[in-house]
Amino acid sequence: MALGLLPPRLPMRSFLAAVYLLACSSAAFGQQITIMVDGYAQVSTNDCNSVHQVTWTMTLPQVQVCSGPTFWITAASCGDGPVSPDFTLTPLPLQSDRQGRFTTPALSQFPGFNGADGGSPCGGRFNLTHYVCGSVKYSTIACGTSGDTTLRAAAPGIIEYRGKPPDPPQTPDLTALDSALQVGWGSPPADAVTIRVYMREAGSGVAFAPKVDVSTSNSNVKVGGLQNGTTYEVYLTALDAAGNESDPSGTARATPVASAGFFGTYKQEGGQEQGGCGGLIPGALSLPLIFSGYRWLRRRRSCPRDS
Amino acid sequence: MSARLLSLTAALVAASAGAQSENLRTFTEPPHNMFVEFKLGPYKPLVDRESSLTGQPYQEIFGGSSMLLFELEFDVILWEKFGILALGFSGGYASKSASALVVGGANAGQPANDSTSLRVVPLRILGVYRLDYPVTHWNIPFVPYGKVGLVAEPWWASKGGSVENANGANGSGTKFGYCFVGGLALMLDFLEPRMAKDFTVDVGVAHSYIFAEYVFENVNTFGKRGLDLSSRHFMYGLSLEF
């Protein structure tokens, strides 16, 4: 039996994973459940209306199917069959079916998101893992006897709802540069994959605007194109892989300062250098001359001394 | 100081003459083809001597300290009779970094958070003459030498990680010039003649030397206006003769 998930509108939808598992309990007789999950994904609060494709296949040679196969979605462990409030996928397959395909309901209808069952609605700031399970009851003798066996998928499909955003980053550490600020954040929060830098001119009254997104593999970023002498306010947020954005960090302020490096100081003090290769042409012309001299000397050295 | 140098020289000569029962070049050597030199030295460009300057930018930014210049040189032997005549090629690298200076305001002239640097890559084509007569005829392990050549020196000045532009000028380019080099090399073979011969047979290194040399170079594109990367400095290193 095989199960597949295809979350087509998710941030990680391009990511395809395949997991194959053999159910060892029946391997000796050739019965096996193979679960294949396409598009294992983390989904965010923006994906509550998304639907997912599930495909399955099943191998059961030389046995009699007593009931099922049955497929369902649960927020708990899979077990041998669906229990309340699990969601059974329909239409139910025929006992003769060995492969098939389902389209799940919208994510918001998954178990665990139903208030009547004690769950919280999709979109809330919490994490919840859903499993797509499958099982079949068969017998190698006759159904209804002690030979009945339930075969279930040991590795279910997974849809991981990530509604809880990361903790906010620490207040940014700002370093004033020439027409720029260097923004540092030390260690990023757990689960964060991106740091988003928000900035505005201090006292301008305008809203903060996202300036740049940076991978958490970095610990700082240089934001350029700023006005020297103008004070800027900066705060950070952290984003996880599902796209959840944290609360803002504390706000820091800094003012870019004009500076002159070695060449700027040199020019300020009257240096005449214009850069480039002013003498490149005479330099290049001398090279063939030197090379010719080298060839001439080598030839003389290789000749017999009396020649 | 000079007395110490003389003592050291006398000791080396005595050691080379007395400790060796065999001449440095008594066994059959393979023909020599080239020298390879590895050298280091303090390099301080004479930027501040440019006549149009009203200040001393190198001194103000870098505090007047030198860069550490590393160079690698290959000398192809062209003629070997009374001494060795060779054509040399060398390339090197040196850099210096410091804080930029704040411009304007109450903190003008104070170190800024931006960093600034000057980097140079001196490239040379050299005519080289080594007077190895004392080694070959008197067993004195000193080889005086001289070099004269042309210099091309790409350079770039950066601030905050990128090339600095100022007053419409780009902070990078190439300067040209010439150089004279005088030096003295000490042949190391006399310290362990047997090992030196093994080195020759196994690796092909005929002789090895340590040396010190003085470099006099004018690298200002033959007097044109602009950045003056001329220098007078010593270099120290190891030389291998193949």
Coordinates of C-alpha atoms in Angstrom, one line a residue, chain A residues 110-220:
Chain A
F110 CA -8.2 18.2 9.3
P111 CA -8.6 16.7 12.8
G112 CA -7.2 18.9 15.5
F113 CA -8.5 22.1 13.9
N114 CA -12.1 21.4 14.9
G115 CA -13.3 23.4 17.9
A116 CA -16.1 20.9 18.6
D117 CA -13.4 18.3 19.2
G118 CA -11.4 20.5 21.5
G119 CA -9.0 21.6 18.8
S120 CA -8.0 25.1 17.8
P121 CA -8.8 26.5 14.3
C122 CA -6.2 26.5 11.6
G123 CA -4.4 29.8 11.6
G124 CA -3.6 29.7 15.2
R125 CA -0.1 30.2 16.6
F126 CA 0.6 26.6 17.4
N127 CA 2.2 23.5 15.8
L128 CA 0.3 20.4 14.9
T129 CA 1.5 17.3 13.0
H130 CA -1.0 15.3 10.9
Y131 CA -0.5 11.7 9.7
V132 CA -2.0 10.1 6.7
C133 CA -2.5 6.5 7.7
G134 CA -3.6 3.3 5.9
S135 CA -4.5 -0.3 6.8
V136 CA -6.1 -3.4 5.4
K137 CA -7.4 -6.6 7.1
Y138 CA -6.6 -9.8 5.3
S139 CA -6.5 -13.6 5.9
T140 CA -4.4 -16.3 4.4
I141 CA -7.1 -18.9 5.4
A142 CA -10.6 -17.5 5.5
C143 CA -11.9 -14.1 6.8
G144 CA -13.5 -14.3 10.3
T145 CA -11.0 -16.9 11.5
S146 CA -8.1 -16.6 13.8
G147 CA -6.0 -16.1 10.7
D148 CA -7.2 -12.6 10.2
T149 CA -4.3 -10.1 10.1
T150 CA -4.3 -6.3 10.0
L151 CA -1.6 -4.8 8.0
R152 CA -0.9 -1.1 8.5
A153 CA 1.5 1.4 7.2
A154 CA 4.3 1.9 9.7
A155 CA 5.5 5.1 8.1
P156 CA 2.6 7.4 7.4
G157 CA 2.5 10.5 5.3
I158 CA 3.1 13.7 7.2
I159 CA 1.7 17.2 6.9
E160 CA 3.2 19.4 9.6
Y161 CA 1.3 22.5 10.4
R162 CA 3.7 25.2 11.7
G163 CA 1.6 28.0 13.1
K164 CA 3.9 29.0 15.9
P165 CA 6.4 31.5 14.8
P166 CA 10.0 31.6 16.1
D167 CA 10.9 33.7 19.0
P168 CA 11.9 37.3 18.1
P169 CA 15.6 37.9 17.5
Q170 CA 17.5 40.0 20.0
T171 CA 17.6 43.7 19.6
P172 CA 19.9 44.5 16.6
D173 CA 23.4 45.5 17.2
L174 CA 24.0 48.5 14.9
T175 CA 27.3 49.8 13.6
A176 CA 27.3 53.2 11.9
L177 CA 29.2 53.2 8.6
D178 CA 29.6 55.6 5.7
S179 CA 26.2 55.8 4.1
A180 CA 25.3 52.4 5.6
L181 CA 24.5 50.6 8.8
Q182 CA 25.8 47.1 9.7
V183 CA 23.0 45.2 11.4
G184 CA 24.0 42.3 13.7
W185 CA 21.8 39.9 15.6
G186 CA 24.1 37.4 17.3
S187 CA 22.5 33.9 17.6
P188 CA 19.3 33.6 15.7
P189 CA 16.2 32.1 17.4
A190 CA 15.6 28.4 17.2
D191 CA 13.7 27.3 14.0
A192 CA 14.4 30.6 12.3
V193 CA 15.8 30.4 8.8
T194 CA 15.6 34.0 7.8
I195 CA 16.1 37.4 9.6
R196 CA 14.1 40.3 8.2
V197 CA 15.4 43.8 8.8
Y198 CA 12.8 46.6 9.2
M199 CA 14.0 50.2 9.0
R200 CA 12.7 53.8 8.9
E201 CA 14.0 57.2 9.5
A202 CA 13.7 58.1 13.1
G203 CA 11.0 60.7 13.8
S204 CA 9.6 60.5 10.3
G205 CA 6.3 59.0 11.4
V206 CA 6.3 56.6 8.4
A207 CA 5.8 52.9 9.0
F208 CA 8.7 50.6 9.3
A209 CA 9.4 48.9 6.0
P210 CA 11.2 45.6 5.4
K211 CA 14.6 46.4 4.0
V212 CA 16.3 43.0 3.5
D213 CA 15.9 39.3 4.2
V214 CA 19.1 37.5 5.3
S215 CA 19.7 33.8 5.9
T216 CA 20.5 33.0 9.5
S217 CA 23.7 31.4 8.3
N218 CA 24.9 35.0 8.5
S219 CA 25.2 37.0 11.7
N220 CA 25.0 40.5 10.2

